[in-house]
Short mmCIF file of C-alpha atoms in Angstrom, two decimals:
data_model
loop_
_atom_site.label_atom_id
_atom_site.label_comp_id
_atom_site.label_asym_id
_atom_site.label_seq_id
_atom_site.Cartn_x
_atom_site.Cartn_y
_atom_site.Cartn_z
CA MET A 1 -56.54 -1.90 -5.58
CA PRO A 2 -55.10 1.61 -5.18
CA ALA A 3 -52.37 2.85 -7.48
CA ASP A 4 -48.75 2.53 -6.43
CA THR A 5 -47.41 6.06 -6.31
CA THR A 6 -43.88 5.33 -5.09
CA PRO A 7 -41.95 8.59 -5.56
CA ASP A 8 -39.25 8.71 -8.20
CA THR A 9 -36.08 9.86 -6.51
CA ALA A 10 -33.94 10.25 -9.65
CA PRO A 11 -33.04 13.90 -10.45
CA PRO A 12 -34.72 15.42 -13.50
CA THR A 13 -31.33 16.51 -14.86
CA ALA A 14 -27.89 15.07 -14.44
CA PRO A 15 -25.45 16.76 -12.02
CA ALA A 16 -22.08 18.18 -13.04
CA ALA A 17 -19.56 15.82 -14.54
CA ALA A 18 -17.52 13.54 -12.32
CA PRO A 19 -14.68 11.19 -13.26
CA ALA A 20 -16.23 8.41 -15.34
CA PRO A 21 -15.15 4.77 -15.19
CA THR A 22 -12.95 3.76 -18.11
CA GLY A 23 -14.73 0.49 -18.81
CA VAL A 24 -13.36 -2.90 -19.75
CA PRO A 25 -12.34 -3.67 -23.37
CA THR A 26 -14.76 -6.38 -24.47
CA SER A 27 -15.65 -8.13 -27.71
CA VAL A 28 -19.27 -7.22 -28.44
CA SER A 29 -21.56 -8.69 -31.08
CA GLY A 30 -25.20 -8.80 -32.04
CA TRP A 31 -27.43 -11.84 -31.60
CA GLY A 32 -26.41 -13.09 -35.04
CA ARG A 33 -22.74 -13.24 -33.95
CA THR A 34 -21.45 -12.19 -37.37
CA ALA A 35 -19.35 -9.04 -36.91
CA PRO A 36 -18.00 -8.61 -33.35
CA SER A 37 -16.00 -5.52 -32.47
CA THR A 38 -14.12 -4.43 -29.34
CA ALA A 39 -15.32 -1.55 -27.17
CA ARG A 40 -15.00 -0.33 -23.60
CA VAL A 41 -18.14 -1.57 -21.85
CA LEU A 42 -19.46 0.48 -18.93
CA ARG A 43 -22.46 -0.39 -16.77
CA PRO A 44 -23.91 2.76 -15.16
CA ARG A 45 -25.99 2.29 -12.01
CA SER A 46 -27.53 5.77 -11.93
CA TYR A 47 -28.54 8.53 -14.28
CA ALA A 48 -25.54 10.54 -13.05
CA GLU A 49 -23.15 7.74 -13.94
CA ALA A 50 -24.70 7.43 -17.38
CA ALA A 51 -24.32 11.18 -17.95
CA ASP A 52 -20.70 11.09 -16.79
CA ALA A 53 -19.97 8.23 -19.18
CA VAL A 54 -21.51 10.10 -22.13
CA ARG A 55 -19.53 13.25 -21.36
CA ALA A 56 -16.25 11.32 -21.05
CA CYS A 57 -16.73 8.80 -23.84
CA GLY A 58 -13.81 9.92 -26.01
CA ALA A 59 -13.31 10.45 -29.72
CA ARG A 60 -15.04 7.24 -30.82
CA GLY A 61 -18.22 8.07 -28.96
CA THR A 62 -20.67 5.73 -27.26
CA ILE A 63 -23.89 3.79 -27.78
CA ALA A 64 -26.39 2.32 -25.35
CA ARG A 65 -26.90 -1.45 -25.23
CA GLY A 66 -29.54 -3.57 -23.55
CA LEU A 67 -29.65 -7.37 -23.60
CA GLY A 68 -27.93 -7.67 -26.97
CA ARG A 69 -30.88 -8.96 -29.02
CA ALA A 70 -30.36 -6.68 -32.02
CA TYR A 71 -29.15 -9.14 -34.63
CA GLY A 72 -26.46 -6.99 -36.23
CA ASP A 73 -24.13 -4.16 -35.20
CA ALA A 74 -26.63 -1.61 -33.87
CA ALA A 75 -25.36 -1.84 -30.27
CA GLN A 76 -21.65 -2.14 -31.07
CA ASN A 77 -19.05 0.65 -31.20
CA ALA A 78 -15.60 -0.44 -32.32
CA GLY A 79 -12.84 1.43 -30.50
CA GLY A 80 -15.30 3.47 -28.45
CA ALA A 81 -17.58 2.95 -25.48
CA VAL A 82 -20.74 0.89 -25.02
CA LEU A 83 -23.13 1.64 -22.16
CA ASP A 84 -24.63 -1.55 -20.74
CA MET A 85 -27.95 -0.17 -19.52
CA THR A 86 -29.08 -3.31 -17.67
CA GLY A 87 -27.82 -1.80 -14.41
CA LEU A 88 -30.64 0.76 -14.64
CA ASP A 89 -33.45 -1.70 -14.00
CA ARG A 90 -35.93 -0.20 -11.53
CA ILE A 91 -39.67 -0.37 -12.00
CA ARG A 92 -40.49 3.04 -10.55
CA THR A 93 -44.27 3.08 -10.29
CA VAL A 94 -47.24 0.97 -11.35
CA ASP A 95 -50.71 2.47 -11.55
CA VAL A 96 -52.79 -0.69 -11.36
CA GLU A 97 -56.06 1.16 -12.01
CA ALA A 98 -54.96 3.00 -15.15
CA GLY A 99 -52.53 0.32 -16.33
CA VAL A 100 -49.51 2.59 -16.59
CA VAL A 101 -45.96 1.67 -15.62
CA VAL A 102 -42.95 3.94 -15.22
CA CYS A 103 -39.65 2.08 -15.44
CA ASP A 104 -35.98 2.45 -16.22
CA ALA A 105 -34.75 1.67 -19.71
CA GLY A 106 -32.77 -1.36 -18.53
CA VAL A 107 -35.87 -3.24 -17.34
CA SER A 108 -36.58 -6.26 -19.55
CA LEU A 109 -39.97 -7.20 -20.93
CA HIS A 110 -39.52 -10.48 -19.04
CA ARG A 111 -39.31 -8.58 -15.76
CA LEU A 112 -42.33 -6.46 -16.64
CA MET A 113 -44.33 -9.63 -17.28
CA GLU A 114 -43.25 -11.10 -13.94
CA VAL A 115 -44.47 -8.00 -12.10
CA LEU A 116 -47.47 -6.94 -14.18
CA LEU A 117 -49.21 -10.17 -15.18
CA PRO A 118 -50.23 -11.01 -11.58
CA LEU A 119 -51.80 -7.53 -11.49
CA GLY A 120 -53.85 -8.19 -14.64
CA TRP A 121 -51.74 -6.22 -17.12
CA PHE A 122 -49.59 -7.21 -20.07
CA VAL A 123 -47.05 -5.38 -22.22
CA PRO A 124 -48.84 -3.83 -25.20
CA VAL A 125 -46.39 -5.20 -27.78
CA THR A 126 -43.82 -7.99 -27.53
CA PRO A 127 -41.48 -9.33 -30.20
CA GLY A 128 -40.40 -12.95 -30.50
CA THR A 129 -38.29 -12.67 -27.34
CA ARG A 130 -39.11 -11.16 -23.95
CA TYR A 131 -35.40 -10.70 -23.23
CA VAL A 132 -35.23 -7.18 -24.60
CA THR A 133 -35.03 -4.03 -22.52
CA VAL A 134 -37.53 -1.20 -22.61
CA GLY A 135 -34.82 1.08 -23.97
CA GLY A 136 -34.09 -1.38 -26.75
CA ALA A 137 -37.80 -1.78 -27.48
CA ILE A 138 -38.06 1.98 -28.02
CA GLY A 139 -34.76 2.38 -29.89
CA ALA A 140 -35.74 -0.37 -32.35
CA ASP A 141 -39.48 0.45 -32.18
CA ILE A 142 -40.21 -3.25 -31.91
CA HIS A 143 -43.35 -4.87 -33.29
CA GLY A 144 -45.08 -8.15 -32.59
CA LYS A 145 -47.83 -10.41 -33.80
CA ASN A 146 -50.40 -7.67 -33.14
CA HIS A 147 -49.15 -4.82 -35.31
CA HIS A 148 -52.27 -4.96 -37.48
CA VAL A 149 -54.24 -4.07 -34.32
CA SER A 150 -51.88 -2.30 -31.92
CA GLY A 151 -49.01 -0.86 -33.93
CA SER A 152 -45.46 -0.84 -32.65
CA PHE A 153 -44.14 -0.50 -29.11
CA THR A 154 -43.62 3.25 -29.09
CA ARG A 155 -47.25 3.87 -29.95
CA HIS A 156 -47.93 2.92 -26.32
CA VAL A 157 -45.13 5.01 -24.78
CA LEU A 158 -46.58 8.17 -23.23
CA ASP A 159 -43.26 9.89 -22.60
CA LEU A 160 -39.62 9.11 -21.96
CA GLU A 161 -36.50 10.62 -20.43
CA LEU A 162 -33.58 10.98 -22.80
CA LEU A 163 -29.93 11.68 -21.99
CA THR A 164 -28.60 13.68 -24.93
CA ALA A 165 -25.01 14.06 -26.09
CA ASP A 166 -24.33 17.15 -23.95
CA GLY A 167 -25.19 15.27 -20.74
CA THR A 168 -28.64 16.85 -20.34
CA VAL A 169 -31.69 14.78 -19.44
CA ARG A 170 -34.80 15.79 -21.36
CA THR A 171 -38.40 14.72 -20.83
CA VAL A 172 -39.70 13.87 -24.30
CA SER A 173 -43.44 13.68 -24.92
CA ALA A 174 -44.99 11.43 -27.52
CA ASP A 175 -46.15 14.33 -29.70
CA SER A 176 -42.71 15.77 -30.42
CA ALA A 177 -40.20 15.56 -33.26
CA LEU A 178 -37.52 14.32 -30.85
CA PHE A 179 -39.79 11.44 -29.81
CA ASP A 180 -40.42 10.50 -33.44
CA ALA A 181 -36.68 10.54 -34.15
CA THR A 182 -35.97 8.42 -31.05
CA ALA A 183 -38.68 5.84 -31.84
CA GLY A 184 -36.75 3.47 -34.06
CA GLY A 185 -33.71 5.77 -34.00
CA MET A 186 -31.38 2.96 -32.91
CA GLY A 187 -30.09 4.90 -29.89
CA LEU A 188 -28.58 7.71 -31.96
CA THR A 189 -30.60 10.63 -30.58
CA GLY A 190 -29.71 9.92 -26.94
CA VAL A 191 -29.57 7.34 -24.19
CA ILE A 192 -33.09 6.39 -23.07
CA LEU A 193 -33.21 6.39 -19.27
CA ARG A 194 -36.86 5.93 -18.41
CA ALA A 195 -40.25 5.44 -20.06
CA THR A 196 -43.95 5.66 -19.19
CA ILE A 197 -45.91 2.88 -20.87
CA GLN A 198 -49.64 2.23 -21.28
CA LEU A 199 -50.38 -1.46 -20.68
CA LEU A 200 -52.96 -3.96 -21.95
CA PRO A 201 -55.53 -5.44 -19.50
CA VAL A 202 -55.78 -9.26 -19.41
CA GLN A 203 -57.83 -11.70 -17.33
CA THR A 204 -55.41 -14.64 -17.55
CA SER A 205 -51.84 -15.55 -18.46
CA LEU A 206 -53.02 -18.04 -21.07
CA MET A 207 -53.73 -17.64 -24.77
CA ALA A 208 -56.64 -19.08 -26.77
CA VAL A 209 -54.98 -20.21 -29.99
CA ASP A 210 -56.30 -21.26 -33.39
CA THR A 211 -53.99 -23.12 -35.80
CA GLU A 212 -54.43 -24.08 -39.45
CA ARG A 213 -52.29 -25.16 -42.38
CA ALA A 214 -52.03 -23.31 -45.68
CA VAL A 215 -51.03 -25.32 -48.74
CA ASP A 216 -49.07 -22.53 -50.48
CA LEU A 217 -48.29 -18.81 -50.30
CA ASP A 218 -51.47 -17.65 -52.05
CA ASP A 219 -53.60 -19.78 -49.74
CA LEU A 220 -51.80 -18.27 -46.75
CA MET A 221 -52.23 -14.68 -47.92
CA THR A 222 -55.93 -15.27 -48.54
CA ARG A 223 -56.40 -16.66 -45.04
CA LEU A 224 -54.51 -13.75 -43.48
CA GLU A 225 -56.44 -11.13 -45.43
CA SER A 226 -59.82 -12.66 -44.72
CA GLY A 227 -59.36 -13.55 -41.05
CA ASP A 228 -56.80 -11.37 -39.31
CA HIS A 229 -59.41 -8.79 -38.29
CA ARG A 230 -60.91 -11.37 -35.91
CA TYR A 231 -57.69 -11.78 -33.91
CA ARG A 232 -55.40 -9.57 -31.88
CA TYR A 233 -52.37 -11.73 -32.70
CA SER A 234 -51.49 -13.45 -35.97
CA VAL A 235 -48.32 -15.03 -37.40
CA ALA A 236 -47.47 -17.71 -39.95
CA TRP A 237 -44.46 -20.01 -40.03
CA ILE A 238 -43.53 -20.50 -43.66
CA ASP A 239 -41.52 -23.26 -45.32
CA LEU A 240 -39.05 -21.45 -47.58
CA LEU A 241 -37.48 -24.66 -48.86
CA ALA A 242 -40.72 -25.98 -50.35
CA ARG A 243 -40.91 -25.66 -54.13
CA GLY A 244 -43.36 -26.06 -56.97
CA ALA A 245 -47.02 -26.25 -55.97
CA ALA A 246 -46.03 -26.26 -52.29
CA THR A 247 -44.03 -23.01 -52.45
CA GLY A 248 -44.83 -20.97 -49.35
CA ARG A 249 -46.76 -23.68 -47.54
CA SER A 250 -47.33 -22.51 -43.98
CA VAL A 251 -48.72 -23.02 -40.53
CA LEU A 252 -50.89 -20.09 -39.46
CA THR A 253 -51.28 -19.40 -35.75
CA ARG A 254 -53.62 -16.75 -34.35
CA GLY A 255 -54.82 -16.02 -30.88
CA GLU A 256 -56.33 -13.87 -28.16
CA HIS A 257 -55.74 -13.53 -24.43
CA ALA A 258 -57.94 -16.23 -22.93
CA PRO A 259 -60.86 -14.95 -20.79
CA LEU A 260 -61.26 -16.31 -17.28
CA ASP A 261 -64.37 -18.33 -18.12
CA MET A 262 -62.41 -20.33 -20.70
CA LEU A 263 -59.99 -21.82 -18.16
CA PRO A 264 -60.40 -25.34 -16.75
CA PRO A 265 -60.81 -25.51 -12.93
CA ARG A 266 -57.16 -26.21 -12.14
CA ALA A 267 -55.84 -23.29 -14.21
CA ALA A 268 -58.60 -21.02 -12.90
CA ARG A 269 -57.15 -21.30 -9.37
CA SER A 270 -54.16 -19.18 -10.46
CA PRO A 271 -55.27 -17.56 -13.71
CA LEU A 272 -52.50 -14.95 -13.84
CA ALA A 273 -49.55 -17.16 -12.96
CA PHE A 274 -46.49 -16.61 -15.15
CA ARG A 275 -44.27 -19.70 -15.21
CA PRO A 276 -42.24 -19.93 -18.44
CA ARG A 277 -40.65 -23.27 -19.19
CA ARG A 278 -36.89 -23.36 -19.55
CA LEU A 279 -34.81 -26.03 -21.28
CA PRO A 280 -31.04 -26.60 -21.09
CA ALA A 281 -28.92 -24.02 -22.91
CA ALA A 282 -27.55 -24.73 -26.36
CA PRO A 283 -23.93 -25.96 -26.17
CA SER A 284 -21.21 -23.33 -26.53
CA PHE A 285 -19.73 -25.22 -29.49
CA LEU A 286 -21.67 -26.82 -32.30
CA PRO A 287 -20.29 -28.03 -35.62
CA GLU A 288 -20.63 -25.80 -38.67
CA GLY A 289 -23.26 -26.93 -41.13
CA LEU A 290 -25.58 -28.41 -38.51
CA LEU A 291 -28.42 -26.41 -40.04
CA GLY A 292 -27.79 -27.27 -43.67
CA ARG A 293 -30.33 -27.75 -46.44
CA ALA A 294 -30.87 -31.45 -45.73
CA SER A 295 -31.47 -31.07 -41.99
CA VAL A 296 -33.69 -28.00 -42.33
CA THR A 297 -35.67 -29.62 -45.17
CA ALA A 298 -36.35 -32.58 -42.89
CA PHE A 299 -37.28 -30.30 -40.00
CA ASN A 300 -39.63 -28.22 -42.15
CA GLU A 301 -41.34 -31.31 -43.50
CA LEU A 302 -41.88 -32.66 -40.00
CA TRP A 303 -43.06 -29.30 -38.63
CA TYR A 304 -45.59 -28.84 -41.42
CA ARG A 305 -46.92 -32.41 -41.22
CA ARG A 306 -47.33 -32.44 -37.45
CA ALA A 307 -49.28 -29.16 -37.40
CA PRO A 308 -53.07 -29.60 -37.27
CA LYS A 309 -54.98 -28.88 -40.45
CA HIS A 310 -57.45 -26.93 -38.32
CA ARG A 311 -57.62 -26.57 -34.55
CA THR A 312 -59.41 -23.93 -32.46
CA GLY A 313 -59.37 -22.82 -28.86
CA GLU A 314 -56.16 -24.49 -27.70
CA LEU A 315 -54.90 -23.00 -24.42
CA GLN A 316 -51.22 -22.08 -24.45
CA ARG A 317 -48.97 -20.31 -21.99
CA ILE A 318 -48.03 -16.76 -22.93
CA SER A 319 -44.39 -17.85 -23.12
CA THR A 320 -45.23 -20.70 -25.53
CA PHE A 321 -47.31 -18.54 -27.84
CA PHE A 322 -45.04 -15.48 -27.96
CA HIS A 323 -41.53 -16.67 -27.07
CA PRO A 324 -40.96 -20.36 -27.81
CA LEU A 325 -37.22 -19.91 -28.41
CA ASP A 326 -36.69 -18.17 -25.06
CA GLY A 327 -37.05 -21.59 -23.48
CA VAL A 328 -33.64 -22.51 -24.95
CA PRO A 329 -30.97 -20.12 -23.61
CA HIS A 330 -28.36 -19.11 -26.20
CA TRP A 331 -30.30 -20.71 -29.04
CA ASN A 332 -28.30 -18.56 -31.46
CA ARG A 333 -25.37 -20.95 -30.95
CA VAL A 334 -27.05 -23.61 -33.08
CA TYR A 335 -25.74 -21.81 -36.17
CA GLY A 336 -22.13 -22.45 -35.12
CA ARG A 337 -19.30 -20.00 -34.81
CA GLY A 338 -20.03 -18.43 -38.18
CA GLY A 339 -23.29 -17.06 -36.87
CA PHE A 340 -26.38 -16.19 -38.88
CA VAL A 341 -28.09 -13.32 -40.61
CA GLN A 342 -31.70 -12.43 -39.97
CA TYR A 343 -33.31 -10.75 -42.96
CA GLN A 344 -36.64 -9.01 -42.45
CA PHE A 345 -38.35 -6.81 -44.98
CA VAL A 346 -41.77 -5.30 -45.58
CA VAL A 347 -43.55 -4.48 -48.84
CA GLY A 348 -46.82 -2.61 -49.00
CA TYR A 349 -50.28 -3.89 -49.84
CA GLY A 350 -50.60 -3.95 -53.60
CA GLN A 351 -47.06 -5.37 -53.90
CA GLU A 352 -48.07 -9.00 -53.46
CA GLU A 353 -46.32 -10.02 -56.68
CA ALA A 354 -43.05 -8.64 -55.29
CA LEU A 355 -43.54 -10.79 -52.19
CA ARG A 356 -44.23 -13.87 -54.32
CA ALA A 357 -41.14 -13.21 -56.42
CA ILE A 358 -38.94 -12.86 -53.34
CA VAL A 359 -40.28 -16.06 -51.78
CA ARG A 360 -39.65 -17.93 -55.04
CA ARG A 361 -36.14 -16.51 -55.21
CA ILE A 362 -35.32 -17.59 -51.64
CA SER A 363 -36.78 -21.03 -52.31
CA ARG A 364 -34.70 -21.48 -55.50
CA HIS A 365 -31.53 -20.46 -53.67
CA GLY A 366 -32.20 -23.13 -51.06
CA CYS A 367 -31.82 -20.91 -47.99
CA PRO A 368 -31.96 -23.34 -45.03
CA SER A 369 -34.21 -21.29 -42.74
CA PHE A 370 -36.30 -23.05 -40.13
CA LEU A 371 -37.24 -19.71 -38.50
CA ALA A 372 -39.24 -17.93 -41.20
CA VAL A 373 -42.42 -16.01 -40.43
CA LEU A 374 -44.89 -13.95 -42.41
CA LYS A 375 -47.16 -11.31 -40.85
CA ARG A 376 -49.36 -8.41 -41.87
CA PHE A 377 -48.67 -4.87 -40.67
CA GLY A 378 -51.30 -2.24 -39.98
CA GLU A 379 -50.98 1.53 -40.01
CA ALA A 380 -47.48 2.98 -40.25
CA ASP A 381 -45.94 4.23 -37.03
CA PRO A 382 -44.78 7.85 -36.60
CA GLY A 383 -41.13 7.08 -35.88
CA TRP A 384 -38.93 8.52 -38.60
CA LEU A 385 -36.88 5.32 -38.86
CA SER A 386 -39.59 2.94 -37.66
CA PHE A 387 -39.74 -0.19 -39.77
CA PRO A 388 -43.45 -1.08 -40.13
CA LEU A 389 -45.62 0.20 -42.95
CA PRO A 390 -48.98 -1.22 -44.06
CA GLY A 391 -48.16 -4.44 -45.85
CA TRP A 392 -46.53 -7.84 -45.68
CA THR A 393 -43.43 -8.57 -43.62
CA LEU A 394 -41.27 -11.67 -43.96
CA ALA A 395 -38.42 -12.54 -41.57
CA LEU A 396 -35.99 -15.42 -41.95
CA ASP A 397 -32.76 -16.65 -40.35
CA ILE A 398 -29.98 -17.80 -42.67
CA PRO A 399 -26.56 -19.28 -41.77
CA ALA A 400 -23.99 -16.58 -42.52
CA ASN A 401 -21.72 -19.02 -44.37
CA LEU A 402 -24.33 -19.95 -46.99
CA PRO A 403 -22.62 -19.70 -50.41
CA GLY A 404 -23.75 -16.69 -52.40
CA LEU A 405 -25.64 -15.15 -49.48
CA GLY A 406 -24.23 -11.64 -49.86
CA ALA A 407 -25.17 -11.35 -53.51
CA LEU A 408 -28.60 -12.86 -52.86
CA LEU A 409 -29.44 -10.38 -50.09
CA ASP A 410 -28.14 -7.44 -52.13
CA ASP A 411 -30.49 -8.47 -54.93
CA LEU A 412 -33.38 -8.85 -52.48
CA ASP A 413 -32.64 -5.36 -51.13
CA GLU A 414 -33.08 -4.00 -54.65
CA GLN A 415 -36.37 -5.85 -55.08
CA VAL A 416 -37.66 -4.61 -51.73
CA ALA A 417 -36.64 -1.00 -52.39
CA GLY A 418 -38.09 -1.18 -55.90
CA ALA A 419 -41.42 -2.22 -54.40
CA GLY A 420 -41.37 0.73 -51.99
CA GLY A 421 -40.47 -1.46 -49.03
CA ARG A 422 -37.70 -1.51 -46.47
CA VAL A 423 -35.44 -3.76 -44.39
CA TYR A 424 -35.55 -3.74 -40.58
CA LEU A 425 -32.55 -1.89 -39.13
CA ALA A 426 -32.68 -3.77 -35.81
CA LYS A 427 -32.00 -7.02 -37.67
CA ASP A 428 -29.60 -5.74 -40.30
CA ALA A 429 -25.89 -6.54 -40.36
CA ARG A 430 -24.91 -5.95 -43.99
CA MET A 431 -26.96 -3.40 -45.94
CA ARG A 432 -25.32 -0.68 -48.04
CA PRO A 433 -25.85 3.01 -47.19
CA GLU A 434 -27.24 3.96 -50.60
CA ILE A 435 -30.06 1.42 -50.34
CA VAL A 436 -31.09 2.65 -46.87
CA GLU A 437 -31.71 6.14 -48.22
CA ARG A 438 -34.21 4.68 -50.69
CA MET A 439 -36.02 2.69 -48.01
CA TYR A 440 -36.34 5.34 -45.29
CA PRO A 441 -37.61 8.63 -46.75
CA MET A 442 -37.39 10.45 -43.39
CA LEU A 443 -33.66 9.77 -43.10
CA PRO A 444 -32.66 13.35 -44.13
CA GLN A 445 -34.80 14.81 -41.33
CA PHE A 446 -33.31 12.30 -38.90
CA ARG A 447 -29.77 13.24 -39.88
CA SER A 448 -30.56 16.94 -39.57
CA LEU A 449 -32.03 16.59 -36.07
CA ARG A 450 -29.19 14.34 -34.99
CA ALA A 451 -26.60 16.86 -36.23
CA GLU A 452 -28.36 19.62 -34.28
CA LEU A 453 -28.53 17.56 -31.08
CA ASP A 454 -25.10 15.97 -31.37
CA PRO A 455 -22.76 17.98 -33.62
CA ARG A 456 -19.67 16.09 -32.40
CA GLY A 457 -21.16 12.65 -33.10
CA VAL A 458 -20.90 11.50 -29.49
CA LEU A 459 -23.69 8.94 -29.92
CA THR A 460 -22.63 6.52 -32.60
CA SER A 461 -22.34 2.84 -33.41
CA ASP A 462 -20.88 0.42 -35.92
CA MET A 463 -24.25 0.47 -37.71
CA ALA A 464 -24.40 4.27 -37.76
CA ARG A 465 -20.97 4.45 -39.40
CA ARG A 466 -21.71 1.60 -41.83
CA LEU A 467 -25.01 3.09 -43.02
CA GLY A 468 -24.22 6.79 -42.61
CA LEU A 469 -27.14 7.33 -40.27
#
């Protein structure tokens, strides 16, 4: 099939300023729904409109926002402007021979899968939701179940177009300091407008999945260390309420894209079909305390017991393997109006005792988390504020109203930093600025480049002010 070479009609640089829309004051929050703030929300439909909005943003500045899946305040800007980039959602070109797509920053990974899977290509990295935009994937430098093999998302971005604070559009190549500052830079170096992405070839839209149970944390870590090299994707659900000999008991799931010859006859008739299942949305109001210790303990017990002790070669849809929660729209509502905090950290290889200590601490505190996962990271990524480093990463959701949560997480921050690790900015809603400086050693270079690009602080956010980024 020949490559699609549809010409890109967008101008390489933005035209002179024109009157920008004022936007509508709107309460904006992250996916955790913990700290909403009010900003003027604008939805540009062209690069020129985006540039006009940046130039006219006012004293409180502006920040780009995609589909709102950052858990904390990274895409909020109290008293200022927020650019809703989902109006810039064109897939510009697809080279089906080389597996390269050029698309606007507002295109979601879901949309890319709809278009690219039937052509035999898949996104190189996907997090636990496909409802993130390409711009958000770059700004947070997202990772997935395949970091130990493929690294983070921006490792597969060949170049991007960036609207900087002065209204100029720059083409940024992957071998530049500006690219490394933008990869994981939480939107603070500029507004990402477009990206060129190298894709992954696949024969089918199904996954071949192996599942096994681990009796405790040490058993799990041994299985991950000894077997991850055989799989592209690997993740473990971990029971953080289990105690004693069962502390850290887990269900380990690993997989590969299923080859065509593995499909049964019916599935082989449409091997690249992409048909995610969708359940009814979570209600807009749920009582506080629904996910308390008792209910989550019961859920965790059931989830662990119903998992197979050892099963190989199960065929699963891509959506089931990668994005099970996407089937329930607005699943974040199950935590009630108080919202929830997602805490994700990484500690390096050689710091296994720190990981054990943190898991024991969470277990003793009785954090009712039914969404807790452990993975292994591979090589560090070049982004100055990128989260992954070679080691162990644990992510968990916790109801925000859990007694003593603030003090617990502050203590965990100290343990993580003391072990040379870090907390993921895209999921943070409460860290202190002094701890961030210890976790991200390239932060001084980031601040210096940001000050040079944006001396007036046009591009800013609630997170940037909170953490002094």
